[in-house]
PDB file of C-alpha atoms and ligand atoms in Angstrom:
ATOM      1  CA  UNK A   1       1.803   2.405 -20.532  1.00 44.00           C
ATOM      2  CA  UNK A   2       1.337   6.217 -20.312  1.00 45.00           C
ATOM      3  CA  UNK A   3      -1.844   7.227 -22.041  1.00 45.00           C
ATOM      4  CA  UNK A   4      -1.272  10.528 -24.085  1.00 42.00           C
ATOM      5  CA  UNK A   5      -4.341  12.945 -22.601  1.00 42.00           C
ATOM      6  CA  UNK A   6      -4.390  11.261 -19.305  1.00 43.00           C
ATOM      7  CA  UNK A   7      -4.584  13.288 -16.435  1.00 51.00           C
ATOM      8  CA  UNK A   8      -2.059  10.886 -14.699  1.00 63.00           C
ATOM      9  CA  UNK A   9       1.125  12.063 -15.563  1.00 81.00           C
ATOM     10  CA  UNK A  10       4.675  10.174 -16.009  1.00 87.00           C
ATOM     11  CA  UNK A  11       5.702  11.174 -12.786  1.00 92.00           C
ATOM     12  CA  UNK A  12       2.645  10.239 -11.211  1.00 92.00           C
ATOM     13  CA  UNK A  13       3.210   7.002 -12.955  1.00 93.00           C
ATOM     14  CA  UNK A  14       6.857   6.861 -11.595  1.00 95.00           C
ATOM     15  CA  UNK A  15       5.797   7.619  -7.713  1.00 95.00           C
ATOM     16  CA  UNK A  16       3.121   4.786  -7.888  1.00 96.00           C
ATOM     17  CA  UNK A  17       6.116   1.979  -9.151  1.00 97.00           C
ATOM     18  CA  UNK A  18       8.448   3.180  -6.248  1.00 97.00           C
ATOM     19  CA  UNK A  19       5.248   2.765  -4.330  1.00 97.00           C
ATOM     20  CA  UNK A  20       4.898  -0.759  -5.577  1.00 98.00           C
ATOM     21  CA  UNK A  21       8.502  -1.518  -4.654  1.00 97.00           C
ATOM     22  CA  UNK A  22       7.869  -0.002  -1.157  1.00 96.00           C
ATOM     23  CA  UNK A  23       5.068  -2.424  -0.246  1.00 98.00           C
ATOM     24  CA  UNK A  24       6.368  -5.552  -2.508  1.00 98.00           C
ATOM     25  CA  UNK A  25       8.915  -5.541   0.971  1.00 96.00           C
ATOM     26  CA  UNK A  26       6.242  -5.689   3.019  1.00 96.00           C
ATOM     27  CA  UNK A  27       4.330  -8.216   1.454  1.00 97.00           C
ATOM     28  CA  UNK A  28       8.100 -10.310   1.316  1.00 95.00           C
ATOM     29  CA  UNK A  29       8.371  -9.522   5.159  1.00 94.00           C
ATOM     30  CA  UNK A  30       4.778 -11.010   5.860  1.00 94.00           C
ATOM     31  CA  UNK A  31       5.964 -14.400   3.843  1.00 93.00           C
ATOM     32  CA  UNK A  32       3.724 -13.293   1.031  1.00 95.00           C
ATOM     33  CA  UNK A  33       5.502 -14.671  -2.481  1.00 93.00           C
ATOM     34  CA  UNK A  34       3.182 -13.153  -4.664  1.00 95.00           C
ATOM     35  CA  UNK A  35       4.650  -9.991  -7.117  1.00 97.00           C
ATOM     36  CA  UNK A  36       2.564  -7.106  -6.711  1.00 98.00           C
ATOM     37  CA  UNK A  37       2.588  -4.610 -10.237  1.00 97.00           C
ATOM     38  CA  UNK A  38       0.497  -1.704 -11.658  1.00 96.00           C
ATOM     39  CA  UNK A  39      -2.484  -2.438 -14.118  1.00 94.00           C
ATOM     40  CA  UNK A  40      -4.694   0.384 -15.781  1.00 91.00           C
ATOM     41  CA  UNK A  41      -7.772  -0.536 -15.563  1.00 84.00           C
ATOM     42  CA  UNK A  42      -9.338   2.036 -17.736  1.00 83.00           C
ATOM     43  CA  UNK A  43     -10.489   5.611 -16.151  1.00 80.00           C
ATOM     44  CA  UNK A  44     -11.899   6.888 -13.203  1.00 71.00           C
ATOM     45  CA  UNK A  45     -13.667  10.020 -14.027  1.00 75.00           C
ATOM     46  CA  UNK A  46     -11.239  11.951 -15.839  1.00 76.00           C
ATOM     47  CA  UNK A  47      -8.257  10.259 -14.571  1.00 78.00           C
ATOM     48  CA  UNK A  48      -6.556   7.175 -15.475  1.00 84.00           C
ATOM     49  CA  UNK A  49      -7.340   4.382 -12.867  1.00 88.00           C
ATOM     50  CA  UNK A  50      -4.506   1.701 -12.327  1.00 93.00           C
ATOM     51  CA  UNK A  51      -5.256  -0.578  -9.512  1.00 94.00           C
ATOM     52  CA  UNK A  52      -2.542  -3.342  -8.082  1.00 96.00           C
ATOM     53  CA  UNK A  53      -2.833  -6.054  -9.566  1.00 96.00           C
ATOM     54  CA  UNK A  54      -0.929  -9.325  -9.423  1.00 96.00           C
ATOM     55  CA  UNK A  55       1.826 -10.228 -11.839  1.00 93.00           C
ATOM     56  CA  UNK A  56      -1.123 -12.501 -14.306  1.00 92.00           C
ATOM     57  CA  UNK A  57      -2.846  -9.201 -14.243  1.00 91.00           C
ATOM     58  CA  UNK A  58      -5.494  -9.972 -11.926  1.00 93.00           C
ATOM     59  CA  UNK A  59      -6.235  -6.920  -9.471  1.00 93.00           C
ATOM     60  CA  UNK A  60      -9.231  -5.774  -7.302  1.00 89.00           C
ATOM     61  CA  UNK A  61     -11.124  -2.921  -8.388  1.00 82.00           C
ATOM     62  CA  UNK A  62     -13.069  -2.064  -4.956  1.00 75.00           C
ATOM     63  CA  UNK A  63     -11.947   1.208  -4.488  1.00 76.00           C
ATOM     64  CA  UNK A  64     -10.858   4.756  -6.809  1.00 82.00           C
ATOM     65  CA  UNK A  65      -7.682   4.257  -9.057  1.00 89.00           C
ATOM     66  CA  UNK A  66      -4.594   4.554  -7.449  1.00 93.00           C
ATOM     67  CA  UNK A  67      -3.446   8.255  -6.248  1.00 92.00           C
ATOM     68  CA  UNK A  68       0.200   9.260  -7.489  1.00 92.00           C
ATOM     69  CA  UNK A  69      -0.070  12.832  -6.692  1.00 90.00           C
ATOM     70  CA  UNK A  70       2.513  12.819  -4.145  1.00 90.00           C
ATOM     71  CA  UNK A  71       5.116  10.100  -2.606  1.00 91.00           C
ATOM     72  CA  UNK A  72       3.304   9.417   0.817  1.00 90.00           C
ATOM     73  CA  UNK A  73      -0.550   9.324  -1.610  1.00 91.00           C
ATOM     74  CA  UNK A  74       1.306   7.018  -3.980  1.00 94.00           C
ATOM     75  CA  UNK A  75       2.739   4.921  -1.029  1.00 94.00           C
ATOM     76  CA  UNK A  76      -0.702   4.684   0.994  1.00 94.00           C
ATOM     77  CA  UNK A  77      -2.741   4.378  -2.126  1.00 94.00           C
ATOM     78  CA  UNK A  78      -0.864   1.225  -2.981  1.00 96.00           C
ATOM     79  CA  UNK A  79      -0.286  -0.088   0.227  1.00 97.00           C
ATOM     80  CA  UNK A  80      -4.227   0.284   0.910  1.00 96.00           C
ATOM     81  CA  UNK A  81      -5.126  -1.038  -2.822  1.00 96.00           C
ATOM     82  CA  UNK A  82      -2.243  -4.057  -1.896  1.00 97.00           C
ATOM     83  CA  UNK A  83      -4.383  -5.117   1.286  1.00 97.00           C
ATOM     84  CA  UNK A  84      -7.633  -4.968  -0.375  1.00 95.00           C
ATOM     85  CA  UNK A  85      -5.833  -7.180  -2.904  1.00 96.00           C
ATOM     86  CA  UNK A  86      -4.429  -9.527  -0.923  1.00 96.00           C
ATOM     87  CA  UNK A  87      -7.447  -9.768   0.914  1.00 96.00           C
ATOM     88  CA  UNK A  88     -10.513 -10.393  -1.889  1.00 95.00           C
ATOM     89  CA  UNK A  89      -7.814 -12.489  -4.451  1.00 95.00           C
ATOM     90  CA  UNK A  90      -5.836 -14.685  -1.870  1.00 95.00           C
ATOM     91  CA  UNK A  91      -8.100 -14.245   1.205  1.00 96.00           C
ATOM     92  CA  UNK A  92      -5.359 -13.272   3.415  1.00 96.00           C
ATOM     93  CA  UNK A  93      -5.828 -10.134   5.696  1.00 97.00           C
ATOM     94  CA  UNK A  94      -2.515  -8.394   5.563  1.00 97.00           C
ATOM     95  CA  UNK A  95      -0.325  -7.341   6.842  1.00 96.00           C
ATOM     96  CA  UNK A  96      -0.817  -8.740  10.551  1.00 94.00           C
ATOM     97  CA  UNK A  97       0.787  -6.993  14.053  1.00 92.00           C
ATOM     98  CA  UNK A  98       3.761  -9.755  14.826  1.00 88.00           C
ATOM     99  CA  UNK A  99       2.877  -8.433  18.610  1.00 89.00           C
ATOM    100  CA  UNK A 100      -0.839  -8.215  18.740  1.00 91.00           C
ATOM    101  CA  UNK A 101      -2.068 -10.720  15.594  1.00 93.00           C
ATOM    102  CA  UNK A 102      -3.997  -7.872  14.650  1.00 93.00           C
ATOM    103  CA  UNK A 103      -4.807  -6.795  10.876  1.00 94.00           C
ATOM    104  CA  UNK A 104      -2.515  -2.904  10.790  1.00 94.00           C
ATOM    105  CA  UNK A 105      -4.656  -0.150   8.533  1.00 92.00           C
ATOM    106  CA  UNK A 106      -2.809   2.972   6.874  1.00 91.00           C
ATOM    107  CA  UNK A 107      -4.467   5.981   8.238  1.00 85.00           C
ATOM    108  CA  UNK A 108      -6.478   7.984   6.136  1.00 81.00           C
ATOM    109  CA  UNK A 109      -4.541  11.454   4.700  1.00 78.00           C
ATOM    110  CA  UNK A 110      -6.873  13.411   7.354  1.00 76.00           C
ATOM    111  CA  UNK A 111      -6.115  10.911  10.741  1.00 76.00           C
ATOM    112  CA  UNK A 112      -1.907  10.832   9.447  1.00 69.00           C
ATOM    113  CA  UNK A 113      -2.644  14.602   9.582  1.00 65.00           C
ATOM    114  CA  UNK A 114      -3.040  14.199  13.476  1.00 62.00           C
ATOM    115  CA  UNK A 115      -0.212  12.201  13.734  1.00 57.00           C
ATOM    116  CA  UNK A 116       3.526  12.809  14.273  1.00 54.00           C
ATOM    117  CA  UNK A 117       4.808  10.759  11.175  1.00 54.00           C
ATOM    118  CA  UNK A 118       7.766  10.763   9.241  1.00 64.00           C
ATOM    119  CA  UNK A 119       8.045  11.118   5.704  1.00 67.00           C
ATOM    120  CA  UNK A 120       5.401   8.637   4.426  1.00 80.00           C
ATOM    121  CA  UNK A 121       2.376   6.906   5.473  1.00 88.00           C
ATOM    122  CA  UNK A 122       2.306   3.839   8.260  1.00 88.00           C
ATOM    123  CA  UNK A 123       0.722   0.622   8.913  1.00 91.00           C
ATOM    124  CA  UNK A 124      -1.294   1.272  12.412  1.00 89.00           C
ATOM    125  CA  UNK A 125      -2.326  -1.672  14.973  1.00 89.00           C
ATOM    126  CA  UNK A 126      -5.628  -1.149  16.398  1.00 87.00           C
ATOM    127  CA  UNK A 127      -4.084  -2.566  19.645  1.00 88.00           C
ATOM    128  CA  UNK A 128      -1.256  -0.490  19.603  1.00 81.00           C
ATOM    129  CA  UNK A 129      -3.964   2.525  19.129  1.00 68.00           C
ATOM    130  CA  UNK A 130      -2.557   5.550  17.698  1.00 63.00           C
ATOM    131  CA  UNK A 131       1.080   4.706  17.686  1.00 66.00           C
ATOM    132  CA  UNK A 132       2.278   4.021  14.712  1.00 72.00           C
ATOM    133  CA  UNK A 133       3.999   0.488  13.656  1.00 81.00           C
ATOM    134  CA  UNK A 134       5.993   0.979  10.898  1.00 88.00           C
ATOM    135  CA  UNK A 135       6.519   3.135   7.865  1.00 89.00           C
ATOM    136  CA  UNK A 136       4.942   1.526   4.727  1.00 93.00           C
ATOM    137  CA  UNK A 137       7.953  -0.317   3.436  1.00 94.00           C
ATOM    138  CA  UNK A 138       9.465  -0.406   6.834  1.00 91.00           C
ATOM    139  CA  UNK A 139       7.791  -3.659   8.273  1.00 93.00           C
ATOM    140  CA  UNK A 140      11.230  -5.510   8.403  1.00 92.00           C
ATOM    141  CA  UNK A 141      13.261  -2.457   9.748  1.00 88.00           C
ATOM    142  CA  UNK A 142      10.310  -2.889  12.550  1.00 85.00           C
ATOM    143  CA  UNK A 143       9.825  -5.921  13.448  1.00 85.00           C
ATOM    144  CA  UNK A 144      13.135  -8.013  11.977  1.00 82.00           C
ATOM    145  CA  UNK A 145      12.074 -11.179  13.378  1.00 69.00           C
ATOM    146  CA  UNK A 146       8.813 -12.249  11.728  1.00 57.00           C
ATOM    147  CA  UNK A 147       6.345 -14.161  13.916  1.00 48.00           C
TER     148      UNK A 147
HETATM  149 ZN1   ZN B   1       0.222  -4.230  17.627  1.00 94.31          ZN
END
């Protein structure tokens, strides 16, 4: 899978699968059956772009190739890329709030920044405002009884 000259490195490659298998639980909390993966879907600039995609290969291309520079970039990369997914190829809007039935958004890098998190990024309810929900990953440690 690793393209020799790519700027995306094996580890990179490595953070963004652990990434995968973060928000694969998520997407099994929501009810979701569908197996997320990685596809590279050619280059972005001088990078290598892989998208999620689903496991016949299909994946939504809407936004930059996925970011494995770091564990909580890989993690919201693919949790974000996962939504948008989930959204344009099964017309779901994911995950929802099981409190508010409200769509939760990861924070960009720059709002986290403001934000007392733990080690990775979070799903964030508009309703609950700028309290966090749940780690990305984390939606069943959260809320264990889906609504
Ligand atoms: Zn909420």
């Amino acid at each position: 899978m690793l393209i020799v000259g790519g700027i995306v490195h094996e580890d990179d490659l490595n953070r963004l699968k652990e990434a995968v298998r973060l928000v694969q639980s998520d997407l099994g909390w929501s009810g979701i059956p569908e197996q997320i993966g990685l596809e590279l879907a050619g280059r972005d600039g001088d990078v290598d772009a892989y998208h999620v995609a689903l496991s016949d290969g299909q994946f939504w291309a809407g936004a930059a190739g996925l970011d494995g520079s770091s564990k909580r970039a890989a993690a919201r990369s693919v949790a974000i890329g996962a939504q948008d997914l989930v959204a344009e190829l099964l017309g779901i809007a994911w995950p929802v709030c099981p409190e508010h039935r409200r769509v939760l958004t990861v924070p960009s890098e720059a709002e986290a920044a403001e934000e007392p998190l733990g080690d990775g990024p979070v799903w964030r309810c508009p309703v609950h405002g700028h309290d966090w929900v749940a780690a990305v990953g984390h939606l069943s440690d959260a809320f264990p009884f889906r609504a």
